[in-house]
Short mmCIF file of C-alpha atoms and ligand atoms in Angstrom, two decimals:
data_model
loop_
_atom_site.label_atom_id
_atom_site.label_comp_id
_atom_site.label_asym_id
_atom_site.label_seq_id
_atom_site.Cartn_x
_atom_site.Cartn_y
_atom_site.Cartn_z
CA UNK A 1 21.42 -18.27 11.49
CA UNK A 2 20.56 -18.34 7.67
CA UNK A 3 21.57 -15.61 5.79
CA UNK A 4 18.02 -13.48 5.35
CA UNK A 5 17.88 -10.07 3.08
CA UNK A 6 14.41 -8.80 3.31
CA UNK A 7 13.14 -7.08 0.94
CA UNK A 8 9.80 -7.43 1.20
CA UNK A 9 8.66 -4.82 3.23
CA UNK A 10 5.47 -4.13 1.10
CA UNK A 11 4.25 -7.30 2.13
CA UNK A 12 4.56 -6.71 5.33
CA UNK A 13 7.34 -5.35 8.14
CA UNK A 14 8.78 -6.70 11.50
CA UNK A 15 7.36 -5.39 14.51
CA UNK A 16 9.53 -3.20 15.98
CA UNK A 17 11.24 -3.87 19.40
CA UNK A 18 9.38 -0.51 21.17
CA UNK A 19 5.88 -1.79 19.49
CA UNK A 20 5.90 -4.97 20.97
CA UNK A 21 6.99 -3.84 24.32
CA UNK A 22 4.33 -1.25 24.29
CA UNK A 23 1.87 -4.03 23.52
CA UNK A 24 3.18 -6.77 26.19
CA UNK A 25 1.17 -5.44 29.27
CA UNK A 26 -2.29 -5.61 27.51
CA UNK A 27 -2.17 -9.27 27.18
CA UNK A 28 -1.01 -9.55 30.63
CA UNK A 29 -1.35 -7.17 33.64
CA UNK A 30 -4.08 -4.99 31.70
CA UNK A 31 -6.31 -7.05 29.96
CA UNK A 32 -9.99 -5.15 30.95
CA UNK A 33 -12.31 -4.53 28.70
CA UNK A 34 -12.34 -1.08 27.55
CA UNK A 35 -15.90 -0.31 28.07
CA UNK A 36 -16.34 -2.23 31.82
CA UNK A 37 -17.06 0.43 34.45
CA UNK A 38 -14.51 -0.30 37.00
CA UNK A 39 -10.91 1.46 36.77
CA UNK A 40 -9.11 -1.18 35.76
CA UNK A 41 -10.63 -2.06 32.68
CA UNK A 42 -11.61 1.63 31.72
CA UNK A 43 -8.39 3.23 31.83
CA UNK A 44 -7.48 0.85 29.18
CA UNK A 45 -10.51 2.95 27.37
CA UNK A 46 -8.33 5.59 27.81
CA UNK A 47 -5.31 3.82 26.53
CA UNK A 48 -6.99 3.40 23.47
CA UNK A 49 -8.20 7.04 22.71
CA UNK A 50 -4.71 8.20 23.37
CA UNK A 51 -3.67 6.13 20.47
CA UNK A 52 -6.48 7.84 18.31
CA UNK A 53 -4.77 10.97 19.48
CA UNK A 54 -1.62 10.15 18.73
CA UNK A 55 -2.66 9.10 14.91
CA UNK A 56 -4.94 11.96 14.66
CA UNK A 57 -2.00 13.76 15.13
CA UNK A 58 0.25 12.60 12.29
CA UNK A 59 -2.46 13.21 10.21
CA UNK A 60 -3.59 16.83 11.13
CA UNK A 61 -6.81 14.76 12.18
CA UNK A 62 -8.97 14.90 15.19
CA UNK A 63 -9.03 11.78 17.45
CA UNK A 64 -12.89 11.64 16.88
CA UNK A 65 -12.08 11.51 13.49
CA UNK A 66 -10.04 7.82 13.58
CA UNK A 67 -12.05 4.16 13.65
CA UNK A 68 -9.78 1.49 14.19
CA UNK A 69 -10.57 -1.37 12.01
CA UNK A 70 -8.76 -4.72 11.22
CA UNK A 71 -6.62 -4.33 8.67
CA UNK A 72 -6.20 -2.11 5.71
CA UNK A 73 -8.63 -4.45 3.98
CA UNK A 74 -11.26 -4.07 6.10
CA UNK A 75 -10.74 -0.20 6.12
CA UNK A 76 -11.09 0.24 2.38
CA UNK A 77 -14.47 -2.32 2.44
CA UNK A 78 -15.68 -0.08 4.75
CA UNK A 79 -14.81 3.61 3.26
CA UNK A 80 -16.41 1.76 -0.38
CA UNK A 81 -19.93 -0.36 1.08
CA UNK A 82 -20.55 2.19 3.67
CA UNK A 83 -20.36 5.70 1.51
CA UNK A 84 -21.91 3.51 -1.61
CA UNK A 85 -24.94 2.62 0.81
CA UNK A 86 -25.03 6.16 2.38
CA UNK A 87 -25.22 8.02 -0.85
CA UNK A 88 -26.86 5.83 -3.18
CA UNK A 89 -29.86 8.27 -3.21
CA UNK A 90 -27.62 11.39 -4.21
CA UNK A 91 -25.87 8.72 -6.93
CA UNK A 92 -24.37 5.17 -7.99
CA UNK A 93 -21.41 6.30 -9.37
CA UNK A 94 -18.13 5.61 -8.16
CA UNK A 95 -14.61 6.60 -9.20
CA UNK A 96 -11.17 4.93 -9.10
CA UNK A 97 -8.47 3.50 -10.90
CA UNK A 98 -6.97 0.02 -12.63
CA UNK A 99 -4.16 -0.14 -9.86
CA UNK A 100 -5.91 -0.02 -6.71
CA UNK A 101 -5.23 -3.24 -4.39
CA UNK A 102 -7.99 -5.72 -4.64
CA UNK A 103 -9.37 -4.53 -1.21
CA UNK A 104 -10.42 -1.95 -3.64
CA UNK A 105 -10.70 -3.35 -6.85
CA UNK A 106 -12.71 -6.40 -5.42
CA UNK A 107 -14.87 -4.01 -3.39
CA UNK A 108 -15.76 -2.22 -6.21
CA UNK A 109 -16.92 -5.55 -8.40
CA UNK A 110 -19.44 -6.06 -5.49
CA UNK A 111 -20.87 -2.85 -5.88
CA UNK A 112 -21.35 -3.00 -9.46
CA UNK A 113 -23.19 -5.98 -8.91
CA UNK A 114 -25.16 -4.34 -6.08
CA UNK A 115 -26.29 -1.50 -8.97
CA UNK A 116 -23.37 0.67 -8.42
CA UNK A 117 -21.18 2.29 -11.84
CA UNK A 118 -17.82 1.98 -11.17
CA UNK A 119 -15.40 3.82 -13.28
CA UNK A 120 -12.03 2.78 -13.11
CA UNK A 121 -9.61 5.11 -14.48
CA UNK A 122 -6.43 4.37 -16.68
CA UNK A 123 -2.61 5.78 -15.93
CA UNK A 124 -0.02 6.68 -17.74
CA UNK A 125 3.17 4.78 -18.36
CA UNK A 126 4.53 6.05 -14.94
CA UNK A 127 1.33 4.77 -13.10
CA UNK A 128 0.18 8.12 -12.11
CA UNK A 129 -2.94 8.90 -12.41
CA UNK A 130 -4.36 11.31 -15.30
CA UNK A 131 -6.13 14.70 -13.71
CA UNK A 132 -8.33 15.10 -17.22
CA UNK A 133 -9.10 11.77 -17.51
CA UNK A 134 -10.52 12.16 -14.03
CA UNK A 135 -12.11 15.82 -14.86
CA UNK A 136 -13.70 13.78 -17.35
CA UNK A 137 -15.05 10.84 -15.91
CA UNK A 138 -17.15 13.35 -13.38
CA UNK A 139 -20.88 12.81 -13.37
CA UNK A 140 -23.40 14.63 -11.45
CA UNK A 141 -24.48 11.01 -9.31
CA UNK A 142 -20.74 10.78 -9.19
CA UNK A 143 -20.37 10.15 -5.44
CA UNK A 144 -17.06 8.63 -4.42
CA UNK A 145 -13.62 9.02 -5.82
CA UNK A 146 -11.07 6.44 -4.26
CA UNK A 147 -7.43 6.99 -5.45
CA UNK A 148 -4.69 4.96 -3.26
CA UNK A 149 -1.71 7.69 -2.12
CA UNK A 150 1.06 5.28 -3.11
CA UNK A 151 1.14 2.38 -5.19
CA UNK A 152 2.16 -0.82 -3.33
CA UNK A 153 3.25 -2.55 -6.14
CA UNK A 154 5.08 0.03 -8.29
CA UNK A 155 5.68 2.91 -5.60
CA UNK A 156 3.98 5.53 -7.48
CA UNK A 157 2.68 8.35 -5.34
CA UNK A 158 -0.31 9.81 -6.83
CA UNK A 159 -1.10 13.94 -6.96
CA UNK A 160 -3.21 13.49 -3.72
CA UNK A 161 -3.65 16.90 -3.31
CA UNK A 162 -4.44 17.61 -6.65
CA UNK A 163 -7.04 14.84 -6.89
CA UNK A 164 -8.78 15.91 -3.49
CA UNK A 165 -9.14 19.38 -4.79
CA UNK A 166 -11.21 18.19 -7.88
CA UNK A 167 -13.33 16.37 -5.76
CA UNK A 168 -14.15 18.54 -3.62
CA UNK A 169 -14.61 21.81 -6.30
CA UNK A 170 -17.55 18.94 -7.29
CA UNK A 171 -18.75 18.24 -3.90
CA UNK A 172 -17.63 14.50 -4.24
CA UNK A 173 -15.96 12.61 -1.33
CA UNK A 174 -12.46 11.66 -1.14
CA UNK A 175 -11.10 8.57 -0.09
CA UNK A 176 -7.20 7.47 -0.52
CA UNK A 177 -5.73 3.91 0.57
CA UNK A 178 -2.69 5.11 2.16
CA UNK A 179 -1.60 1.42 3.46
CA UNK A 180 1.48 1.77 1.72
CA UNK A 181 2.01 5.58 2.12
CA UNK A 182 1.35 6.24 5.96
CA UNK A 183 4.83 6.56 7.97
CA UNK A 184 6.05 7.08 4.71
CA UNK A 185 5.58 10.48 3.06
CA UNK A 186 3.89 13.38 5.38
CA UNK A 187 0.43 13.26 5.02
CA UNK A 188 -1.86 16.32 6.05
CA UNK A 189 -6.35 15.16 5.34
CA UNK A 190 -7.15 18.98 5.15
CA UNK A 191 -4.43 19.98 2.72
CA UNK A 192 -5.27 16.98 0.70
CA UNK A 193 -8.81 17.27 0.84
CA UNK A 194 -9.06 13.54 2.22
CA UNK A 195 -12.45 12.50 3.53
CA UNK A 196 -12.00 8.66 4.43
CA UNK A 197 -7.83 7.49 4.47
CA UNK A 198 -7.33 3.86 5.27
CA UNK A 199 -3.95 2.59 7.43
CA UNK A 200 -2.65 -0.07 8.42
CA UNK A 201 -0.40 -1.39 11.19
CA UNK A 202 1.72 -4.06 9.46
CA UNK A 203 2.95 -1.99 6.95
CA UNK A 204 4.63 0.48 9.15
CA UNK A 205 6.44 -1.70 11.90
CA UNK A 206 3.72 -2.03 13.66
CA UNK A 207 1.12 -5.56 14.37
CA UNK A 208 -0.78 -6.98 11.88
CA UNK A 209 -4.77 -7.29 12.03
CA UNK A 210 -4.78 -3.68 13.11
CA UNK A 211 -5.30 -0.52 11.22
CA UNK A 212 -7.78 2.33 11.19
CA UNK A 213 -10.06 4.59 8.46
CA UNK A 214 -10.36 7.98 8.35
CA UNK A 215 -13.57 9.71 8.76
CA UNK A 216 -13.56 13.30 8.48
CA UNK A 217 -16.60 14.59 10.47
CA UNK A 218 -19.52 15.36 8.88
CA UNK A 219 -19.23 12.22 6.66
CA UNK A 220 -22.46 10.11 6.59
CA UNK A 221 -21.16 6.29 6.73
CA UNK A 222 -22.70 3.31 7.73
CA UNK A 223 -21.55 0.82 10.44
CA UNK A 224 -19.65 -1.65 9.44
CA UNK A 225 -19.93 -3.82 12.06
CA UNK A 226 -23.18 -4.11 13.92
CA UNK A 227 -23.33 -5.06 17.65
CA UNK A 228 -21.58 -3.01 20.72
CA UNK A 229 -21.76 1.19 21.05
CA UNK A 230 -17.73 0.67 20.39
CA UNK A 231 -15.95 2.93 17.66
CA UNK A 232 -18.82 5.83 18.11
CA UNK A 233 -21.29 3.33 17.16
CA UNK A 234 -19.35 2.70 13.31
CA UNK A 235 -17.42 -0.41 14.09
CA UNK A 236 -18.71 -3.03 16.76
CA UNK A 237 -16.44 -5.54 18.89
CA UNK A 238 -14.85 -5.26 21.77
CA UNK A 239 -11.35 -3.10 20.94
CA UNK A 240 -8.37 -4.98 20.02
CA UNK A 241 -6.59 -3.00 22.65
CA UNK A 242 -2.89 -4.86 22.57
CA UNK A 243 -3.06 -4.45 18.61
CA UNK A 244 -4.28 -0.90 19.13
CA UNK A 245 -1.38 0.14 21.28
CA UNK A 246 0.66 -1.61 18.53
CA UNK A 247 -0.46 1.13 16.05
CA UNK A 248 -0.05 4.26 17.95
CA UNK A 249 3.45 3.26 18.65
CA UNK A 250 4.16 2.13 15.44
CA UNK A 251 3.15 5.70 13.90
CA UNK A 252 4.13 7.72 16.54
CA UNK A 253 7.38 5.82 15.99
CA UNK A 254 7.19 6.18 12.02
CA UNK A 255 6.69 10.19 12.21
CA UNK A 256 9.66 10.75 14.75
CA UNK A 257 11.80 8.98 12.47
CA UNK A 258 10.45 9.49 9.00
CA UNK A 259 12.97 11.90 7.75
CA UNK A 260 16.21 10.39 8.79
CA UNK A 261 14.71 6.52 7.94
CA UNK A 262 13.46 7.80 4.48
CA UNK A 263 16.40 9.77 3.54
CA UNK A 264 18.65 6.79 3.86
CA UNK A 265 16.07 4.12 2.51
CA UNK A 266 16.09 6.54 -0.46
CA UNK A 267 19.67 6.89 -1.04
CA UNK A 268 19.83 3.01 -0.80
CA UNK A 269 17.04 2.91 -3.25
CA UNK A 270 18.44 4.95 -5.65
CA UNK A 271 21.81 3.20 -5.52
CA UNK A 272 19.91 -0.21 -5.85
CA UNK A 273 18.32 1.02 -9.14
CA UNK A 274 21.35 2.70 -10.45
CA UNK A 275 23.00 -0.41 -10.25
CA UNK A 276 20.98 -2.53 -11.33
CA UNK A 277 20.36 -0.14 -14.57
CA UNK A 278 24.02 -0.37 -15.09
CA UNK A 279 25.20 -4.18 -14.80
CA UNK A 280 21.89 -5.95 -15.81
CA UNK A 281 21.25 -5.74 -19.67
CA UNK A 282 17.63 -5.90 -21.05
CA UNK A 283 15.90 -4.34 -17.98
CA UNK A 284 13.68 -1.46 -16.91
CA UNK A 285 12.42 0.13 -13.80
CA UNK A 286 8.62 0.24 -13.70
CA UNK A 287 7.10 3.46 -11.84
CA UNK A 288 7.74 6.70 -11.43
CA UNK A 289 11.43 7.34 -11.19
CA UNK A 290 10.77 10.16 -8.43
CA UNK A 291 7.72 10.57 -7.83
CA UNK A 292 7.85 7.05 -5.56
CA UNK A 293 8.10 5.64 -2.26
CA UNK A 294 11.07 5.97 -0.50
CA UNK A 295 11.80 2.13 -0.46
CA UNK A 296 10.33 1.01 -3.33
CA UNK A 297 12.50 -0.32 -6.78
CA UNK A 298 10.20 -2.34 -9.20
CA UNK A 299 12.43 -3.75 -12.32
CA UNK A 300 11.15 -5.82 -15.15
CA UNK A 301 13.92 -8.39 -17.13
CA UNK A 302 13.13 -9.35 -20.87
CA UNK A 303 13.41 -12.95 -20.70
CA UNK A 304 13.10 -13.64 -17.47
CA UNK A 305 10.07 -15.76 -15.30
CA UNK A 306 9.32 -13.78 -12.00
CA UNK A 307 8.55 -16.52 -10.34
CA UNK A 308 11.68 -18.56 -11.27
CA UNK A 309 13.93 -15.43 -10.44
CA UNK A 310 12.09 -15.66 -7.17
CA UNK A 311 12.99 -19.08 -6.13
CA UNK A 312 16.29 -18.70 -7.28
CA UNK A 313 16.84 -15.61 -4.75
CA UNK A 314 14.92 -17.47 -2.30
CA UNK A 315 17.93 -19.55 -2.40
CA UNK A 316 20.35 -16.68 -1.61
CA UNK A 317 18.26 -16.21 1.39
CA UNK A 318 16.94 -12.99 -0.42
CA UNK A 319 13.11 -12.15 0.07
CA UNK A 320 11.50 -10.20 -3.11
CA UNK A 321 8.10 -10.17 -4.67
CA UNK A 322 7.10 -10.62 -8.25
CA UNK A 323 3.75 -8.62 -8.41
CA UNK A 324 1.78 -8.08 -5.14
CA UNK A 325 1.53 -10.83 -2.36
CA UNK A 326 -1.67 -11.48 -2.79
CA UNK A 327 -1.48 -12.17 -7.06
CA UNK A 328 1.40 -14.47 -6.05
CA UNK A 329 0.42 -18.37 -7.14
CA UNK A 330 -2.14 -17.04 -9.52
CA UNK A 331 -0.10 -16.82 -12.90
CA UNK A 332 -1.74 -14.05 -13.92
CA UNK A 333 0.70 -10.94 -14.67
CA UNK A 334 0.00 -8.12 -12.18
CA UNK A 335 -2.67 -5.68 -13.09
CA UNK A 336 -1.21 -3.01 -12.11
CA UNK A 337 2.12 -3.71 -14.36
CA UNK A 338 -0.31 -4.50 -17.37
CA UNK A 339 -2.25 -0.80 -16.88
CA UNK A 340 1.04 0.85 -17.32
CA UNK A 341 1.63 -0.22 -20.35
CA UNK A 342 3.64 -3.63 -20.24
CA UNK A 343 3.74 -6.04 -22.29
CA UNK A 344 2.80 -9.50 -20.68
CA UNK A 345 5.42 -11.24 -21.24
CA UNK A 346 7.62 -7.73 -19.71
CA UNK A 347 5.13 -7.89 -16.64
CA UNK A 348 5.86 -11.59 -16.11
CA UNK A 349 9.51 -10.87 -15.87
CA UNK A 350 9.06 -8.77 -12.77
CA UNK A 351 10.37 -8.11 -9.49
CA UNK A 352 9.62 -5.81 -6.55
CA UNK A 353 12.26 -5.17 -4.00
CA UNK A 354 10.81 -2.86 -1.04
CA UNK A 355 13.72 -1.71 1.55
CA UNK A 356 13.23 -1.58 5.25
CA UNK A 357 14.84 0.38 7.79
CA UNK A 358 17.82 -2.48 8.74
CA UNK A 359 18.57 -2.74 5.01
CA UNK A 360 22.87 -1.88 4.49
CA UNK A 361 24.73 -1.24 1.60
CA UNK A 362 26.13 -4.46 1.93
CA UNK A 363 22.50 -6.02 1.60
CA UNK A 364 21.91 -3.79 -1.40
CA UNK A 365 25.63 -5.22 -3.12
CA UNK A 366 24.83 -8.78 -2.22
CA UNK A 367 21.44 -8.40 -3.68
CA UNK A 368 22.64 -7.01 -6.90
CA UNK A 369 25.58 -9.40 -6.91
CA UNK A 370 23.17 -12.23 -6.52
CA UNK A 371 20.40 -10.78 -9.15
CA UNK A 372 23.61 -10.66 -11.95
CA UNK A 373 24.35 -13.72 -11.73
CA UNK A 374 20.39 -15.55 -11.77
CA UNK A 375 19.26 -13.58 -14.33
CA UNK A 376 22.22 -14.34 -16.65
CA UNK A 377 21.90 -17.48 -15.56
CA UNK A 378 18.11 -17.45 -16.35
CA UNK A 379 18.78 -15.92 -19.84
CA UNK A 380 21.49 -18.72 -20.83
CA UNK A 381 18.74 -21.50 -20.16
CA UNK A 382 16.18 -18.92 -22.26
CA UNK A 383 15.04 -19.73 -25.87
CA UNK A 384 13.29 -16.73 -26.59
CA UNK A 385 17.24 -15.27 -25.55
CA UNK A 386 18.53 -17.55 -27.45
CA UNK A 387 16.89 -16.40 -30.49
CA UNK A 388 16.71 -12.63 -29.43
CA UNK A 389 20.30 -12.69 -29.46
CA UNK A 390 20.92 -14.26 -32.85
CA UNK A 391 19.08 -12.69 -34.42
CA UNK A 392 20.81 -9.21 -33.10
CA UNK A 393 23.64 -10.70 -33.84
CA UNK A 394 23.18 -11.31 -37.71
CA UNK A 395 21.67 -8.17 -38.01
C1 PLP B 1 -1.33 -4.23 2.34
C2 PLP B 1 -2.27 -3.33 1.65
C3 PLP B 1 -3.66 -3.38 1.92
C4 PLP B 1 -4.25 -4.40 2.85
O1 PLP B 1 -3.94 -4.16 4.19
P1 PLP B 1 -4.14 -5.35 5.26
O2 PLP B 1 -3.89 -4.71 6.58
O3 PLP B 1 -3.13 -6.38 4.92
O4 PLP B 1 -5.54 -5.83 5.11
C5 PLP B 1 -4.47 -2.48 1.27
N1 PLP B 1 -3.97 -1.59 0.41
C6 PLP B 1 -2.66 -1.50 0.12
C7 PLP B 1 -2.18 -0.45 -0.81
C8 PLP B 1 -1.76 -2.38 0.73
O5 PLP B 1 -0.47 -2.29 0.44
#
């Protein structure tokens, strides 16, 4: 087989082994629908709950409390539209920030054209998030405050707890996309005053087209899908009941191995961006340097087209991103590189390498090995290099 590094475990993961066996048998032998009377279709209703158990669980959460949805996206539409529509007579104003993923970002353009005030908050060079900026931008309609737990681009974990607790001291609701964050870092709703947390599978070894949202109880939120009494009457369609098994495994899985898994990715992490640091001249690490997921190294090069040091890894059989999958083809720098502070031309010289749990040493020294030699490579066909290094030269 061709030689394949994958580091690109942002984007999405592989489904692990145990995931897709637990999944097998509800395509085949047990493929009732969950809400049919007869046994064999409604202990597959029972499958299903376990699973919202079982998630519930890793979250300090109670099963009633979990609404599987169809994806992260869908999960963060639905914490956004659904609280916007439920509260608009207490307020229009919603909180968030300039590096949420466009499930967000987009969601919240709709509402502002619906009426709604969307504030979207700045961060600092590290891409967390500022607590008196947010103090600040606090109205009484103020209704919402959506702050992602990690960020998928740069890593950045955000002060969750922090952030919940000034939402709550002002009555407002909490919601965090915690795509990238769930499997993780521990999370705990009631310690981190969470209201609405959005999953999903894909990102944590588990099946894509699956995840869930968070609704702590209590919470007035709309339907987002209308039709069937499925999901406690929130989310219509019949259950995707193979994908849903996916998901339970794949986080039951994720918090019985989170400490050993992150503790390595880490220490692979950190050796990745010492290296890099070290041997490649002209180059930075974007996010926070601790303060980050455990499998997350973001580096700009001066001089350097992301998308050309892309295709040139590609070639090395080495899988990287240059902002997040879904900016990639649009030449637009990220947004999320530009709100911390970088120049664009920095931003456009980007790349984000996200570990999984297979990655070795000996991916992490062929990686580096390979990024040495393309970027020097790069520079030498550079004219902007050229020049920078002239001119440092006469000076
Ligand atoms: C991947 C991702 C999403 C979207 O999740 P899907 O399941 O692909 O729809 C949302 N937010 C963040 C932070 C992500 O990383």
């Amino acid at each position: 087989m061709e030689k394949l590094i994958y580091l690109d475990n942002a984007a999405t993961t592989k489904t692990a082994p145990e995931v897709l066996e637990a999944m097998l048998p509800y395509f085949t032998e047990n493929y009732g629908n969950p809400s049919s009377v007869y046994g064999f279709a409604s202990k597959n209703k029972n499958a299903v709950n376990m699973q919202r158990g079982i998630i519930a669980g890793v979250l300090g959460a109670k099963p009633e409390e979990i609404y599987f949805t169809a994806g992260g996206s869908e999960a963060d539409n639905w914490a956004l539209k659904a609280t916007a529509e439920a509260y608009e007579k207490k307020g229009k104003h919603i909180i968030t920030t300039k590096i949420e993923h466009h499930a967000i970002l987009h969601t919240g353009e709709y509402l502002e054209k619906r009426g709604f005030e969307v504030t979207y908050l700045d961060v600092d060079e590290n891409g967390v998030v500022k607590l008196d900026e947010l103090r600040a931008a606090i109205r009484p309609d103020t209704i919402l405050i959506s702050v992602m737990f990690a960020n998928n681009e740069i890593g950045t974990l955000e002060p969750i707890r922090e952030i919940g607790g000034i939402a709550h001291e002002n009555g407002i609701l909490f919601h965090t996309d915690a795509v990238q964050a769930f499997g993780q870092v521990p999370i705990d709703v009631d310690a981190c005053h969470i209201d609405m947390l959005s999953a999903s599978g894909h990102k944590l070894n588990g099946p894509k087209g699956i995840g869930f949202l968070y609704i702590r109880k209590g919470v007035k939120i709309r339907s987002f899908v209308h039709g069937g009494a499925q999901e406690r009457k929130r989310r219509a369609g019949t259950e995707n009941v193979p994908g849903i098994i996916g998901l339970g495994a794949a986080a039951a899985r994720a918090a019985e191995t989170m400490e050993d898994r992150t503790a390595k990715e880490r220490s692979l992490r950190d050796y990745l961006i010492g290296r890099v640091l070290a041997e490649i001249p002209y180059c930075r690490l974007n996010g926070h340097r601790t303060e980050r997921l455990p499998n997350n190294a973001n580096f700009s090069f001066r001089f350097i087209e992301g998308e050309s040091l892309l295709i040139k890894l590609d070639m090395k059989g080495i899988c990287g991103s240059s902002g997040s999958a879904c900016t990639s083809g649009s030449l637009d720098p990220s947004h999320v590189l530009l709100a911390i502070g970088l120049p664009h031309e920095t931003a456009h010289g980007s790349l984000r390498l996200t570990l999984g749990e297979d990655t070795t040493k000996e991916d992490i020294d062929y990686v580096v090995d390979s990024l040495k030699e393309i970027v020097a490579g790069l520079r030498n066909m550079s004219p902007l290099y050229e020049d920078f290094i002239k001119k440092n030269q006469t000076e």
